[in-house]
Coordinates of C-alpha atoms in Angstrom, one line a residue:
M35 CA 197.2 252.3 -114.1
K36 CA 198.6 254.9 -111.7
F37 CA 196.1 258.0 -110.8
L38 CA 196.6 260.9 -108.8
L39 CA 193.7 261.9 -106.7
I40 CA 193.4 265.8 -105.4
E41 CA 190.6 266.2 -103.1
D42 CA 190.4 268.1 -99.6
N43 CA 187.6 265.6 -98.2
Q44 CA 189.2 262.8 -96.7
A45 CA 186.3 260.4 -96.3
L46 CA 185.6 260.6 -99.8
A47 CA 189.2 260.3 -100.8
D48 CA 189.6 257.1 -99.2
A49 CA 186.8 255.4 -100.6
V50 CA 187.9 256.5 -104.2
C51 CA 191.3 255.5 -103.0
A52 CA 189.6 252.1 -101.9
R53 CA 187.8 251.4 -105.2
M54 CA 190.3 252.3 -107.5
Q55 CA 192.9 249.7 -105.2
L56 CA 189.8 247.1 -105.8
D57 CA 190.5 247.0 -109.3
G58 CA 194.0 247.1 -109.1
H59 CA 195.1 250.8 -109.8
V60 CA 197.7 252.5 -108.1
I61 CA 197.0 255.8 -106.7
D62 CA 198.0 258.6 -104.8
H63 CA 196.5 261.4 -103.0
A64 CA 197.2 265.0 -102.4
G65 CA 194.8 267.1 -100.4
T66 CA 196.0 270.2 -101.5
I67 CA 196.8 271.9 -104.8
Q68 CA 200.6 272.9 -103.5
D69 CA 200.7 268.9 -102.7
A70 CA 199.1 268.2 -106.2
L71 CA 201.5 270.0 -107.7
A72 CA 204.7 268.1 -106.1
Y73 CA 203.2 265.0 -107.0
S74 CA 202.6 266.1 -110.6
E75 CA 206.2 267.5 -111.1
T76 CA 208.1 264.4 -109.5
G77 CA 205.5 261.4 -110.3
E78 CA 203.9 259.9 -113.6
Y79 CA 200.5 259.2 -113.8
D80 CA 197.7 257.7 -116.5
L81 CA 194.7 260.0 -115.1
I82 CA 194.3 262.9 -112.7
L83 CA 190.8 263.4 -110.9
L84 CA 190.4 266.5 -109.8
D85 CA 188.6 268.3 -107.0
I86 CA 187.7 272.1 -107.5
M87 CA 187.5 273.4 -104.0
L88 CA 190.9 273.1 -102.5
P89 CA 192.0 274.4 -98.9
D90 CA 194.6 276.5 -100.8
G91 CA 192.7 277.3 -103.9
D92 CA 190.8 276.9 -106.6
G93 CA 191.4 273.4 -108.7
R94 CA 190.9 275.2 -111.9
H95 CA 194.3 276.7 -111.1
F96 CA 196.2 273.3 -111.0
L97 CA 194.6 272.6 -114.4
K98 CA 195.6 275.7 -116.2
A99 CA 199.0 275.1 -114.8
H100 CA 199.1 271.7 -115.8
R101 CA 197.8 272.2 -119.2
D102 CA 200.2 275.2 -119.8
G103 CA 202.9 272.9 -119.0
K104 CA 202.5 271.0 -121.8
K105 CA 201.2 268.4 -119.9
D106 CA 198.5 265.9 -121.8
T107 CA 197.7 263.5 -118.8
P108 CA 193.9 263.3 -118.7
V109 CA 191.8 265.1 -116.2
I110 CA 188.8 264.2 -114.7
V111 CA 187.2 267.1 -112.7
L112 CA 185.0 266.1 -109.5
T113 CA 182.5 269.3 -108.8
A114 CA 179.9 269.9 -106.6
R115 CA 178.9 272.8 -109.5
S116 CA 176.0 271.9 -111.5
Q117 CA 175.9 274.8 -113.5
V118 CA 176.3 274.0 -117.6
S119 CA 178.8 277.4 -117.6
D120 CA 180.7 276.3 -115.0
R121 CA 181.2 272.2 -116.6
I122 CA 181.8 274.2 -120.2
S123 CA 184.6 276.7 -118.6
M124 CA 186.2 273.5 -117.0
L125 CA 186.0 271.6 -120.3
D126 CA 187.5 274.8 -121.8
L127 CA 190.7 275.0 -119.3
G128 CA 191.0 271.2 -120.6
A129 CA 189.4 268.7 -118.5
D130 CA 188.6 265.9 -120.7
D131 CA 185.6 265.0 -118.2
Y132 CA 183.9 265.9 -115.5
V133 CA 181.6 263.9 -112.6
T134 CA 179.1 266.1 -110.5
K135 CA 179.1 265.2 -106.7
P136 CA 177.5 263.4 -105.2
F137 CA 178.4 260.8 -107.5
D138 CA 178.1 256.9 -107.7
H139 CA 181.5 255.4 -107.9
A140 CA 180.6 252.8 -110.5
E141 CA 179.9 255.9 -112.5
L142 CA 183.3 257.4 -112.0
Q143 CA 185.0 254.0 -112.8
A144 CA 183.3 254.0 -116.2
R145 CA 184.0 257.7 -116.7
C146 CA 187.7 256.8 -116.2
R147 CA 187.8 254.0 -118.2
A148 CA 186.1 256.2 -121.3
V149 CA 189.0 258.8 -120.7
L150 CA 191.7 256.2 -121.0
R151 CA 190.0 254.6 -123.9
R152 CA 190.1 257.9 -125.8
K153 CA 193.8 258.6 -124.6
A154 CA 194.6 255.4 -126.2
G155 CA 192.7 256.0 -129.4
S156 CA 190.7 253.0 -129.4
A157 CA 187.5 251.8 -127.7
Q158 CA 188.5 248.2 -127.7
T159 CA 189.9 247.0 -124.6
V160 CA 191.6 243.8 -126.0
M161 CA 195.1 244.6 -127.1
R162 CA 196.9 242.3 -129.4
L163 CA 200.8 241.7 -130.0
G164 CA 202.0 239.0 -132.1
D165 CA 200.2 235.9 -130.9
V166 CA 199.2 237.0 -127.6
A167 CA 195.9 238.8 -126.7
F168 CA 195.6 240.8 -123.2
D169 CA 192.5 242.8 -122.0
P170 CA 193.3 244.8 -118.7
V171 CA 190.0 245.7 -117.7
A172 CA 189.0 241.8 -117.6
G173 CA 192.6 241.3 -116.3
H174 CA 193.0 237.9 -118.8
L175 CA 196.2 237.2 -120.9
K176 CA 195.6 234.6 -123.7
V177 CA 198.7 232.9 -125.0
S178 CA 198.5 229.8 -127.3
D179 CA 194.5 229.7 -126.8
Q180 CA 195.5 229.4 -123.0
T181 CA 193.3 232.3 -120.8
I182 CA 195.7 233.4 -117.7
S183 CA 194.1 235.3 -114.9
L184 CA 196.9 237.9 -114.1
R185 CA 197.5 239.4 -110.4
N186 CA 196.8 243.1 -110.3
K187 CA 200.7 244.1 -110.3
E188 CA 201.4 241.5 -113.5
L189 CA 198.9 243.0 -114.9
R190 CA 200.0 246.7 -114.5
L191 CA 203.0 245.3 -115.4
L192 CA 202.1 243.9 -118.3
E193 CA 200.0 246.8 -119.3
L194 CA 203.0 249.1 -119.7
L195 CA 205.2 246.7 -121.7
I196 CA 202.8 245.9 -124.2
N197 CA 201.8 249.7 -124.8
A198 CA 205.3 250.0 -125.6
P199 CA 206.8 247.3 -127.1
G200 CA 211.0 247.8 -127.9
Q201 CA 211.2 250.6 -125.0
I202 CA 213.4 250.2 -122.2
F203 CA 212.1 250.7 -118.6
P204 CA 214.5 251.1 -115.9
K205 CA 213.6 249.3 -112.7
Q206 CA 212.9 252.6 -110.7
K207 CA 210.7 254.0 -113.3
L208 CA 208.6 250.4 -112.7
V209 CA 208.7 251.0 -109.2
D210 CA 207.4 254.4 -109.7
R211 CA 204.3 253.5 -111.8
L212 CA 203.3 250.2 -109.8
F213 CA 203.6 251.2 -106.4
S214 CA 202.5 254.7 -104.7
Y215 CA 204.5 256.8 -102.5
D216 CA 203.2 255.2 -99.4
D217 CA 204.3 251.7 -100.2
D218 CA 207.5 250.5 -98.7
V219 CA 209.2 248.3 -102.0
S220 CA 212.6 247.7 -103.3
E221 CA 213.5 247.5 -106.7
N222 CA 213.6 243.2 -106.1
A223 CA 210.0 243.7 -106.0
V224 CA 210.4 244.5 -110.0
E225 CA 212.3 241.5 -110.3
V226 CA 209.4 239.1 -109.2
Y227 CA 206.7 240.5 -110.8
I228 CA 208.9 239.9 -114.3
G229 CA 209.5 236.7 -113.2
R230 CA 205.8 235.6 -113.3
L231 CA 205.7 236.9 -116.3
R232 CA 208.4 235.4 -118.4
K233 CA 206.3 232.2 -117.2
H234 CA 202.7 233.4 -118.4
L235 CA 204.8 234.8 -122.1
A236 CA 207.1 231.5 -122.0
P237 CA 205.1 229.8 -125.1
S238 CA 204.3 233.4 -126.9
S239 CA 206.6 235.1 -129.3
L240 CA 206.6 237.7 -126.6
K241 CA 210.2 237.7 -124.7
I242 CA 211.0 240.4 -121.5
T243 CA 214.6 241.2 -122.1
T244 CA 216.7 242.3 -119.2
L245 CA 219.8 245.3 -120.1
R246 CA 222.0 244.8 -117.7
G247 CA 222.4 248.3 -116.1
L248 CA 219.4 250.0 -117.8
G249 CA 216.4 247.7 -117.4
Y250 CA 213.6 245.7 -118.9
R251 CA 212.2 245.6 -122.6
L252 CA 208.9 243.5 -124.3
D253 CA 210.5 242.1 -127.5
H254 CA 208.6 241.0 -130.1
G255 CA 209.4 237.7 -132.2

């Protein structure tokens, strides 16, 4: 998954980014509303973590603009405000959940998983397609009764493909989803991970098809 963290406290941002990266997520960090708007306009994210008190304004203004723009990316608010009225106002503006500062990182990670499951319309973590069972939380792929542990980028790449079988993913879009803006990578890196996934999926009914000049597609059967 690819997250956007909007937080001006650098120490907290570094800690959150480190924990999310350990879970295999890609995360971009914006310290201001202006930077956050630039990231959200040019990037595609699975989840946004939003601080309220920011140097150039109130994070609720970003949230309102985000929802007014018809964007449905889930948003978890990080707030030091504990008043019930404050939390209700944020939920009314379109926040999917909130975490009160100071928070335990394990709680934040659990809240992220819960929001993402609700977004997918399921409380189940295991995804099934054909004769393949994929658990993105555990990082396991089961093919023909064989369980394979996936590396982080393999895991996130398969998660993208298996969520949209039949959809064409251009190389550049996969680069954008698998790597942060700070990563210095080329489209060739995607080819490496595609090759690894093909080997894992070889005994199954799933196939990653290359469409020259267009990108990649996960086919079933």
